[in-house]
Amino acid sequence: MSIFRSLQTILIFLLFYFIYSFFIYTQEAESIAANKIITPLAYEGRLVFQKYNCISCHQLYGLGGYLGTDLTNVISKKGAYYVSAVIKNGMLKMPNLNVEDKEIIALIEFLSFVDSSGVSPVIEFETEWYGIITPKTKK
Amino acid sequence: MKNKISLLFIYLSLISLLFAVLLGCLASFQYIYPNALTGILSFQMLRPLHVSMVIAWIFSSALAGIYYYLPKIVNRPMYSKKLTYFHLQVFVITGLLILYSYFTKSFGGREYWAFPPYLSIPILVSWLFLIVNFFMTLLNYVLFSLSENTGFMKTRIPVYIWMWSVGILFFFFTFIESYLWLIPYFRENIVRDIMVQWKSYGSLVGSWNLLVYGTALYVMDKISGKSISIGKMAYFLFFLGLTNLILGWSHHLYILPTAKWIRYVGYAISMSELLILARMIWLWKKTIKPPEKGKYYLPYLFLISADFWIICNLVLAIIMSVPALNIYTHGTHITVAHTMGSTIGINSMILLASIFYILYDSKIILEEDKGMQVSKKGFWIMNVSFFIFWINLIIIGVLKSYYSFKGLHHQQIMNLLSPYFIGFFITGICLFIGVLCVVFPILNKKYFNLFS
Ligand code: HEM
């Protein structure tokens, strides 16, 4: 391709990138639950989650480090009491990170918020013949 | 002629590589003894440390290439020598600050960028130095050529110039995108938040891949004496890569409840990679011809092995990108096999080829140097141990998936997998030894004379 044609094509790609990104940013999520706005306390919990770098060992929606478990639905599966206790004291291979009580309350709020947005363990999905997956409806 | 800035970047990159691999080994050790290094070197800091060193390795070696090749291509020095040094200085200082933040456990960022967000500012600034320097060098060249020859705009230029240009720009955009969560609109909805984060990571990796693949094409052209990179096929692959960079990221997000069509796009685009795969296998026989006897043997070896790893990783990536299969691979070490498979197998092999090419080309090392025999052995140790390492990760992933579907608890699964984690650690150590053999002979200060 000549310089001129290449430049043209690349500019079109760049333009497309920005338009597509804008489009993506403004898309609604799949369900009403997934579109909920985060509460201030849950956002604080998000920052605590980042402060202790929980994502290095845990996943949300399967994304993160793999030493620990996926935490997306841990609240509905195991309950807030259990989760607070694990965070406060550590457990087996989970270290005690000396998280403050106030921070734990925010963390629980954050994890509950994530929990209500969707399902993560891959067992909870149904497969279509053309390869696409959909979450099984939550009980 | 020596190109000092490029050599400095090479030196920096090799040190980062050694540390990256060593830290990876320490991290994998905690899969066996999770409580072994709590305190100073806990997994929580080792993982981001490992990944950050890997990123430092990839970027500094790719930049070493660009700072070395561009002046040769346009036949004039970089636009500003000062900016190249500023770039290096800010790069090093920011790197040290990031290490400091990890060691003091002041996190606050996200996965991969686990450091506090304000440290992203010097990263962007150093990248701006590169942008100005790179594009001004090109612009001056274009203006000069236009004044010399009127048909210039119709000439075909090698595709790697475009790859670097677009890669450099896209890194800037996608890096900023990965910090959009600082704006309330992006973080107030958790699904959008996670989606934009992984959109940016996917595209960011796409942008560094453009830098790395551009480098591969340049070195390939040089050692084969052909000009593959002005051909139609090279341009086609470039635009395909660009399409993947813009649209392909959503294959990370099949289980995230985003709007559904977004996931369909990721699926469809990922399947286009099949084209590249077919093409690679087709070319496999052709590319395997060795260069002239005794010339550029090591760069050639590394490029060939990158070819091999591209095929392995593409097969894996394509399998993982089918949502119905992704539900088995997602969140398991198959993902790690995919990420480490491509960063070690493809990126690192290409970048080592580029480093050896530069060092031969600037006569810092010679083919007949004794050290090169050690590097050659290192090459084989690296590739063989990495192959076992990679297969082992896939096995860990498959077993984890199988046990999860059987309903076993995380703790039970981890116990059942422990022999494989030992394998992970041991092959990791072998990989480290391989890397050490490859880079030790060239890290020898006498070759570099950097500090004289
Ligand atoms: C050039 C060499 C290497 C490169 C480029 C590399 C690259 C990476 C990357 C990109 C990740 C992030 C994976 C993800 O998020 O899915 C990662 C994770 C990791 N790497 Fe490496 N790596 C290298 C060598 C090693 C070695 C030799 C070991 C030691 C066995 C190792 C151990 C690990 C561990 C334990 C993780 C974390 C996995 C987890 O989340 O549980 N790496 N590496």
XYZ file of C-alpha atoms and ligand atoms in Angstrom:
634
model
C 0.000 0.000 0.000
C 1.184 3.521 -0.692
C 1.836 5.835 2.249
C -1.253 7.806 1.450
C -3.600 4.806 1.348
C -2.096 3.328 4.520
C -2.493 6.604 6.357
C -6.106 6.823 5.267
C -6.874 3.289 6.417
C -5.188 3.801 9.770
C -7.102 7.019 10.375
C -10.340 5.179 9.678
C -9.344 2.536 12.227
C -8.531 5.218 14.791
C -11.838 6.928 14.241
C -13.615 3.618 14.529
C -11.785 2.867 17.781
C -13.030 6.069 19.384
C -16.597 5.712 18.158
C -16.741 2.068 19.184
C -15.297 2.854 22.631
C -17.853 5.575 23.165
C -20.574 3.152 22.156
C -19.271 0.517 24.574
C -19.057 2.976 27.467
C -22.676 3.953 27.082
C -24.143 0.458 26.718
C -26.534 -0.806 29.354
C -25.670 -4.114 31.008
C -27.702 -7.260 30.411
C -30.012 -7.163 33.411
C -31.507 -4.663 35.808
C -29.436 -6.144 38.628
C -26.262 -5.637 36.643
C -27.132 -1.995 36.035
C -27.423 -0.980 39.663
C -25.454 2.036 40.813
C -22.827 1.338 43.455
C -23.534 2.699 46.967
C -20.966 4.986 48.611
C -20.159 2.341 51.235
C -19.718 -0.346 48.587
C -17.404 1.977 46.690
C -15.389 2.453 49.857
C -15.232 -1.333 50.024
C -13.967 -1.410 46.452
C -11.093 0.825 47.500
C -10.346 -1.415 50.492
C -10.339 -4.370 48.106
C -7.726 -2.499 46.072
C -5.760 -1.339 49.111
C -5.094 -4.940 50.200
C -4.721 -6.129 46.636
C -7.205 -8.975 47.184
C -7.330 -9.417 43.392
C -3.778 -10.806 43.379
C -5.133 -14.027 44.934
C -8.867 -13.845 44.186
C -11.066 -13.406 41.158
C -14.213 -11.454 40.407
C -16.052 -12.919 37.437
C -13.119 -15.261 36.973
C -10.637 -12.414 36.494
C -7.683 -12.014 38.837
C -5.057 -14.216 40.490
C -5.591 -17.928 41.005
C -4.158 -18.824 44.390
C -7.508 -18.185 46.095
C -11.164 -18.522 45.154
C -13.592 -16.573 43.004
C -15.361 -14.101 45.311
C -18.194 -12.977 43.020
C -20.921 -14.930 44.821
C -19.195 -15.738 48.084
C -21.700 -13.731 50.156
C -24.794 -15.550 48.898
C -23.038 -18.913 49.095
C -21.381 -18.619 52.492
C -22.953 -15.633 54.216
C -21.588 -12.327 55.462
C -20.622 -13.659 58.906
C -18.393 -16.323 57.494
C -16.786 -13.891 55.066
C -16.093 -11.295 57.763
C -14.552 -13.967 59.947
C -12.260 -15.198 57.161
C -11.122 -11.687 56.337
C -10.562 -10.807 59.971
C -8.616 -13.895 61.011
C -7.372 -15.455 57.810
C -7.964 -19.147 57.187
C -5.602 -21.947 56.231
C -3.919 -20.516 53.140
C -5.638 -17.145 53.348
C -3.372 -14.768 55.296
C -4.577 -12.503 58.060
C -4.089 -9.139 56.432
C -4.931 -7.065 59.520
C -7.905 -5.468 57.867
C -9.626 -2.995 60.212
C -13.192 -3.667 61.351
C -14.471 -0.548 59.639
C -12.869 -1.672 56.409
C -14.406 -5.125 56.727
C -17.893 -3.622 56.905
C -17.219 -1.750 53.672
C -15.720 -4.851 52.059
C -18.811 -6.891 52.902
C -20.997 -4.213 51.357
C -18.844 -4.268 48.230
C -18.879 -8.050 47.938
C -22.655 -8.092 48.435
C -23.000 -5.508 45.717
C -20.906 -7.579 43.319
C -22.866 -10.678 44.308
C -26.156 -9.079 43.347
C -24.870 -8.076 39.895
C -24.569 -11.578 38.387
C -23.173 -15.091 38.722
C -19.635 -16.242 38.262
C -18.805 -19.880 38.849
C -18.799 -21.342 35.405
C -21.023 -24.216 36.508
C -23.959 -21.838 36.453
C -24.127 -21.423 32.679
C -26.060 -23.019 29.872
C -24.616 -23.535 26.429
C -26.244 -22.888 23.068
C -25.398 -25.062 20.067
C -23.484 -22.203 18.383
C -21.162 -21.863 21.335
C -22.623 -18.885 23.201
C -23.341 -19.240 26.938
C -26.099 -17.728 29.079
C -26.369 -17.686 32.867
C -28.938 -20.087 34.318
C -31.661 -18.048 35.982
C -30.726 -17.382 39.593
C -32.703 -19.301 42.194
C 28.535 2.081 15.626
C 27.238 1.934 19.153
C 23.850 3.301 19.925
C 24.164 4.041 23.587
C 20.537 4.680 24.451
C 19.526 1.419 22.862
C 22.230 -0.451 24.775
C 21.097 1.115 28.030
C 17.552 -0.044 27.356
C 18.871 -3.523 26.564
C 20.806 -3.651 29.799
C 17.773 -2.543 31.752
C 15.552 -5.038 29.975
C 17.808 -8.011 30.672
C 18.044 -7.166 34.363
C 14.234 -6.861 34.472
C 13.895 -10.206 32.712
C 16.118 -11.981 35.224
C 14.250 -10.515 38.167
C 10.881 -11.198 36.564
C 11.646 -14.893 36.185
C 13.181 -15.176 39.648
C 10.164 -13.494 41.233
C 7.882 -15.788 39.245
C 9.670 -18.761 40.800
C 9.236 -17.294 44.271
C 5.540 -16.719 43.575
C 5.053 -20.269 42.364
C 6.783 -21.526 45.511
C 3.838 -20.177 47.480
C 1.556 -22.533 45.639
C 3.443 -25.270 47.461
C 4.036 -23.492 50.784
C 1.556 -20.602 50.924
C 2.762 -19.422 54.283
C 6.456 -19.681 53.468
C 7.181 -16.086 52.581
C 4.338 -14.215 54.239
C 5.501 -10.877 55.478
C 8.324 -9.739 53.237
C 7.521 -11.508 49.983
C 3.871 -12.477 50.196
C 2.040 -13.593 47.086
C -0.024 -10.445 47.251
C 3.071 -8.383 46.399
C 5.023 -11.008 44.443
C 2.381 -11.368 41.769
C 2.198 -7.676 40.826
C 5.971 -7.481 41.208
C 6.458 -10.390 38.813
C 4.013 -9.005 36.278
C 5.420 -5.463 36.500
C 8.955 -6.738 35.916
C 7.660 -8.704 32.935
C 6.075 -5.564 31.523
C 9.305 -3.639 32.163
C 11.220 -6.337 30.273
C 8.881 -6.279 27.300
C 8.738 -2.513 27.000
C 12.390 -1.751 27.554
C 13.531 -4.371 25.065
C 10.962 -3.280 22.481
C 12.034 0.346 22.974
C 15.686 -0.615 22.652
C 14.759 -2.006 19.244
C 12.809 1.023 18.112
C 15.540 3.453 19.223
C 18.069 1.342 17.356
C 16.156 0.583 14.166
C 14.375 3.843 13.467
C 17.537 5.948 12.948
C 18.833 3.228 10.604
C 15.638 3.140 8.607
C 15.322 6.883 8.109
C 19.049 7.386 7.892
C 19.203 10.187 10.437
C 19.481 10.340 14.227
C 16.448 10.554 16.489
C 14.824 13.987 16.537
C 16.085 14.704 20.044
C 18.815 12.874 21.890
C 17.827 14.654 25.090
C 14.301 13.279 24.946
C 15.590 9.731 24.590
C 17.567 10.172 27.802
C 14.652 11.832 29.580
C 12.544 8.893 28.527
C 15.006 6.429 29.994
C 15.412 8.399 33.215
C 11.705 8.795 33.868
C 11.206 5.109 33.001
C 13.816 4.014 35.538
C 12.710 6.395 38.297
C 9.050 5.449 37.917
C 10.012 1.787 37.924
C 11.875 2.240 41.198
C 8.954 4.126 42.739
C 6.610 1.314 41.728
C 8.910 -1.251 43.329
C 9.017 0.869 46.453
C 5.235 1.054 46.580
C 4.985 -2.738 46.301
C 7.601 -3.407 48.951
C 5.851 -1.064 51.358
C 2.522 -2.679 50.405
C 1.008 0.634 49.361
C -1.297 -0.757 46.734
C -4.374 1.039 45.551
C -4.477 0.307 41.870
C -5.999 -2.591 39.995
C -4.774 -5.920 38.767
C -1.440 -5.531 36.922
C -1.291 -1.812 37.776
C -1.451 -2.494 41.511
C 0.524 0.652 42.409
C -1.185 3.877 43.538
C -2.815 5.632 40.570
C -0.694 8.797 40.710
C 2.320 6.779 39.543
C 0.603 6.460 36.184
C 1.365 10.135 35.517
C 5.144 9.777 35.061
C 4.474 6.708 32.908
C 2.332 8.799 30.603
C 4.877 11.617 30.597
C 7.720 9.303 29.600
C 5.525 7.911 26.853
C 4.840 11.424 25.598
C 8.597 11.923 25.237
C 8.647 8.853 23.030
C 5.639 10.002 20.988
C 7.169 13.400 20.266
C 10.558 11.961 19.463
C 9.308 9.120 17.285
C 6.866 11.128 15.222
C 9.112 14.158 14.821
C 11.853 11.875 13.522
C 9.431 10.419 11.006
C 8.000 13.790 10.072
C 11.427 15.261 9.387
C 12.224 12.270 7.242
C 8.999 12.604 5.275
C 9.508 16.336 4.721
C 13.044 15.736 3.580
C 12.023 12.940 1.223
C 9.189 15.019 -0.211
C 11.579 17.799 -1.048
C 13.926 15.316 -2.762
C 11.482 13.181 -4.702
C 7.950 13.992 -5.729
C 6.682 10.415 -5.955
C 7.425 9.771 -2.288
C 3.820 9.553 -1.136
C 3.281 6.706 -3.587
C 6.163 4.578 -2.337
C 5.456 1.558 -0.223
C 7.012 1.576 3.179
C 7.602 -1.458 5.367
C 4.652 -2.270 7.545
C 6.697 -2.271 10.751
C 6.860 1.530 10.636
C 3.071 1.601 10.753
C 2.962 -1.054 13.444
C 5.262 0.938 15.699
C 3.425 4.198 15.029
C 0.020 2.733 15.742
C 1.297 0.669 18.700
C 2.865 3.743 20.304
C -0.333 5.773 19.908
C -2.619 3.002 21.088
C -0.566 2.347 24.190
C -1.147 5.957 25.139
C -4.920 5.746 24.630
C -5.441 2.355 26.219
C -3.264 3.178 29.211
C -5.435 6.224 29.872
C -8.488 4.040 29.363
C -7.317 1.700 32.123
C -7.612 4.648 34.515
C -11.109 5.706 33.510
C -12.364 4.152 36.754
C -11.177 7.300 38.494
C -14.167 9.032 36.874
C -17.419 8.300 38.787
C -19.420 7.457 35.651
C -17.197 4.462 34.956
C -16.944 3.035 38.429
C -20.516 3.514 39.607
C -21.679 0.466 37.673
C -19.637 -2.605 38.551
C -20.254 -4.359 35.232
C -19.188 -1.328 33.244
C -16.234 -0.901 35.557
C -14.935 -4.436 35.019
C -15.758 -4.318 31.317
C -13.820 -1.103 30.665
C -10.906 -2.355 32.738
C -10.592 -5.506 30.661
C -11.281 -3.687 27.428
C -8.300 -1.492 28.169
C -6.061 -4.413 29.173
C -6.959 -6.388 26.078
C -6.208 -3.456 23.785
C -3.110 -2.527 25.718
C -1.641 -5.959 25.151
C -2.678 -5.580 21.504
C -0.706 -2.347 21.322
C 2.488 -3.796 22.761
C 2.080 -6.743 20.445
C 2.185 -4.303 17.529
C 5.533 -3.026 18.817
C 6.843 -6.574 19.230
C 5.555 -7.960 15.914
C 6.886 -4.916 14.099
C 10.254 -5.700 15.612
C 9.952 -9.335 14.511
C 9.253 -8.309 10.925
C 12.194 -5.925 10.882
C 14.612 -8.552 12.163
C 13.185 -11.185 9.820
C 13.694 -8.905 6.819
C 17.232 -8.165 7.895
C 18.402 -11.701 8.475
C 16.641 -13.253 5.501
C 17.603 -10.430 3.136
C 14.022 -10.395 1.803
C 11.375 -7.700 2.206
C 8.393 -9.566 3.574
C 7.237 -6.415 5.310
C 6.236 -4.427 2.249
C 4.107 -7.266 0.913
C 0.323 -7.439 0.856
C 0.235 -10.265 3.375
C 2.163 -8.273 5.977
C -0.303 -5.395 5.599
C -3.240 -7.752 5.802
C -1.973 -9.254 9.054
C -1.367 -5.771 10.424
C -4.955 -4.694 9.815
C -6.264 -7.975 11.168
C -4.208 -7.399 14.321
C -5.601 -3.900 14.588
C -9.155 -5.190 14.288
C -8.416 -7.682 17.043
C -6.965 -4.945 19.207
C -10.123 -2.862 18.894
C -12.761 -5.601 19.072
C -11.224 -8.790 20.454
C -11.003 -7.946 24.188
C -14.535 -9.078 24.994
C -13.476 -12.732 24.867
C -12.242 -12.187 28.443
C -15.725 -11.338 29.561
C -18.090 -14.095 28.488
C -19.512 -14.540 31.978
C -19.813 -10.842 32.791
C -23.422 -9.684 32.300
C -22.622 -6.966 29.749
C -24.890 -6.312 26.801
C -24.921 -9.616 24.975
C -23.825 -8.451 21.542
C -20.498 -7.289 22.975
C -19.631 -10.891 23.723
C -20.750 -12.068 20.282
C -18.343 -9.582 18.726
C -15.427 -10.882 20.825
C -16.272 -14.438 19.835
C -16.535 -13.704 16.127
C -13.362 -11.635 16.008
C -11.346 -14.189 17.941
C -12.240 -16.791 15.376
C -10.626 -14.632 12.703
C -7.368 -15.620 14.376
C -7.884 -18.955 12.645
C -6.780 -17.206 9.486
C -3.472 -16.284 11.053
C -3.096 -19.832 12.278
C -3.703 -21.321 8.863
C -1.273 -18.837 7.407
C 1.406 -19.664 9.978
C 1.175 -23.378 9.379
C 1.307 -22.768 5.653
C 4.423 -20.663 6.015
C 6.059 -22.945 8.555
C 8.026 -24.878 5.937
C 9.114 -21.760 4.124
C 10.330 -19.796 7.115
C 12.407 -22.639 8.420
C 15.258 -21.976 5.973
C 18.377 -21.025 7.905
C 20.190 -17.752 7.134
C 23.638 -17.644 5.527
C 26.030 -19.922 7.273
C 27.188 -18.655 10.633
C 25.304 -15.405 10.359
C 22.662 -14.268 12.811
C 22.215 -17.801 14.033
C 20.842 -16.944 17.480
C 18.300 -14.348 16.330
C 17.200 -16.907 13.774
C 16.778 -19.616 16.415
C 14.725 -17.329 18.620
C 12.505 -16.284 15.719
C 11.884 -19.888 14.732
C 10.932 -20.782 18.271
C 8.585 -17.778 18.402
C 6.935 -19.209 15.279
C 6.475 -22.520 17.011
C 4.993 -20.833 20.075
C 2.654 -18.719 17.975
C 1.113 -21.899 16.615
C 0.794 -23.519 20.067
C -0.702 -20.424 21.638
C -3.064 -19.707 18.790
C -4.528 -23.176 19.031
C -5.028 -22.687 22.765
C -6.408 -19.157 22.339
C -8.893 -20.212 19.708
C -10.166 -23.053 21.874
C -10.522 -20.702 24.840
C -12.404 -18.140 22.809
C -15.363 -20.399 22.130
C -17.683 -19.398 24.971
C -18.924 -22.954 25.456
C -15.335 -24.054 26.068
C -14.354 -20.873 27.830
C -16.633 -21.783 30.724
C -14.247 -24.654 31.408
C -11.024 -22.727 30.942
C -12.009 -19.382 32.486
C -10.583 -18.737 35.938
C -8.183 -21.680 35.728
C -4.475 -21.947 35.018
C -5.290 -22.469 31.371
C -5.604 -18.695 31.338
C -2.157 -18.439 32.897
C -0.858 -20.872 30.253
C -2.295 -18.517 27.662
C -0.813 -15.327 29.157
C 2.577 -16.727 30.069
C 2.549 -18.805 26.874
C 2.310 -15.705 24.753
C 4.481 -13.401 26.831
C 7.295 -15.930 27.181
C 6.903 -18.002 24.020
C 6.081 -15.270 21.557
C 7.045 -11.870 22.960
C 10.172 -12.830 24.848
C 11.553 -15.013 22.046
C 11.066 -12.234 19.494
C 12.579 -9.648 21.801
C 15.596 -11.829 22.530
C 16.018 -12.290 18.771
C 15.958 -8.523 18.433
C 18.491 -8.016 21.230
C 20.914 -10.528 19.725
C 20.451 -8.941 16.336
C 21.308 -5.500 17.707
C 24.339 -6.789 19.575
C 25.668 -8.595 16.496
C 24.897 -5.677 14.257
C 26.774 -3.258 16.488
C 29.632 -5.782 16.827
C 29.304 -5.882 20.590
C 29.188 -9.621 20.424
C 30.514 -11.807 17.651
C 29.172 -15.117 16.439
C 32.405 -16.839 17.420
C 32.478 -15.536 21.003
C 32.675 -18.392 23.458
C 29.771 -16.992 25.438
C 27.495 -17.570 22.470
C 27.791 -21.321 22.953
C 26.421 -20.825 26.455
C 23.600 -18.681 25.105
C 22.772 -21.355 22.569
C 22.568 -23.978 25.303
C 20.435 -21.548 27.288
C 18.116 -21.273 24.323
C 17.455 -25.010 24.398
C 17.130 -25.219 28.175
C 14.690 -22.332 28.035
C 12.520 -23.818 25.313
C 12.414 -27.382 26.561
C 11.660 -26.414 30.160
C 9.120 -23.895 28.987
C 7.351 -26.523 26.956
C 6.922 -28.738 30.021
C 6.015 -25.681 32.117
C 3.299 -24.765 29.624
C 1.832 -28.254 29.314
C 1.875 -28.548 33.105
C -0.125 -25.308 33.446
C -2.692 -26.627 30.996
C -2.984 -29.854 32.971
C -3.471 -27.869 36.196
C -6.222 -25.908 34.476
C -7.979 -28.953 33.048
C -7.895 -30.769 36.382
C -9.106 -27.730 38.297
C -11.988 -27.366 35.904
C -12.824 -31.060 36.184
C -12.730 -31.048 39.987
C -14.784 -27.846 40.189
C -17.496 -29.365 38.048
C -17.446 -32.393 40.318
C -18.218 -29.975 43.141
C -14.975 -30.277 45.091
C -14.022 -27.497 47.478
C -11.174 -25.123 46.609
C -9.040 -26.525 49.421
C -9.464 -30.120 48.208
C -8.689 -29.132 44.656
C -5.520 -27.335 45.655
C -4.387 -30.383 47.631
C -5.046 -32.735 44.740
C -3.103 -30.453 42.442
C -0.059 -30.105 44.657
C 2.206 -32.481 42.661
C 1.600 -30.320 39.605
C 2.400 -27.180 41.557
C 5.730 -28.731 42.453
C 6.212 -29.343 38.723
C 5.304 -25.703 38.097
C 8.015 -24.583 40.513
C 10.702 -26.953 39.234
C 10.163 -26.225 35.545
C 10.110 -22.547 36.509
C 13.568 -22.923 38.048
C 14.794 -24.683 34.888
C 13.395 -21.839 32.846
C 15.276 -19.419 35.065
C 18.507 -21.344 34.495
C 17.855 -21.237 30.747
C 17.276 -17.492 30.801
C 20.377 -17.015 32.910
C 22.494 -18.935 30.387
C 21.049 -16.891 27.532
C 21.587 -13.474 29.051
C 24.643 -13.937 31.246
C 27.194 -13.878 28.418
C 25.731 -10.660 27.075
C 25.334 -8.956 30.413
C 29.062 -9.177 30.777
C 30.154 -5.591 31.250
C 33.176 -5.808 29.010
C 30.940 -6.057 25.947
C 28.806 -3.171 26.893
C 31.337 -0.687 28.228
C 28.327 1.337 29.160
C 29.802 3.015 32.097
C 33.076 4.083 30.575
C 9.884 -14.499 30.689
C 9.305 -15.176 31.621
C 7.897 -14.938 32.150
C 6.905 -14.125 31.675
C 6.962 -13.220 30.452
C 5.757 -14.278 32.570
C 4.551 -13.598 32.444
C 3.488 -13.672 33.329
C 2.220 -12.987 33.198
C 1.852 -12.050 32.072
C 1.432 -13.329 34.255
C -0.014 -12.877 34.514
C -0.905 -14.055 34.239
C -2.389 -13.767 34.276
O -2.827 -12.732 34.740
O -3.161 -14.628 33.795
C 2.204 -14.229 35.069
C 1.744 -14.806 36.243
C 2.478 -15.695 37.010
N 3.738 -16.206 36.695
Fe 4.914 -15.703 35.137
N 6.073 -15.177 33.536
C 7.370 -15.619 33.308
C 8.070 -16.583 34.020
C 7.579 -17.229 35.144
C 8.272 -18.286 35.857
C 9.607 -18.885 35.472
C 7.485 -18.633 36.905
C 7.801 -19.670 37.940
C 7.315 -20.816 38.021
C 6.285 -17.805 36.859
C 5.244 -17.844 37.773
C 4.089 -17.095 37.716
C 3.024 -17.136 38.715
C 3.014 -17.984 39.983
C 2.018 -16.263 38.274
C 0.702 -15.956 38.980
C -0.350 -16.943 38.590
C -1.580 -16.786 39.456
O -2.328 -15.835 39.330
O -1.799 -17.639 40.314
N 6.375 -16.971 35.773
N 3.455 -14.430 34.484
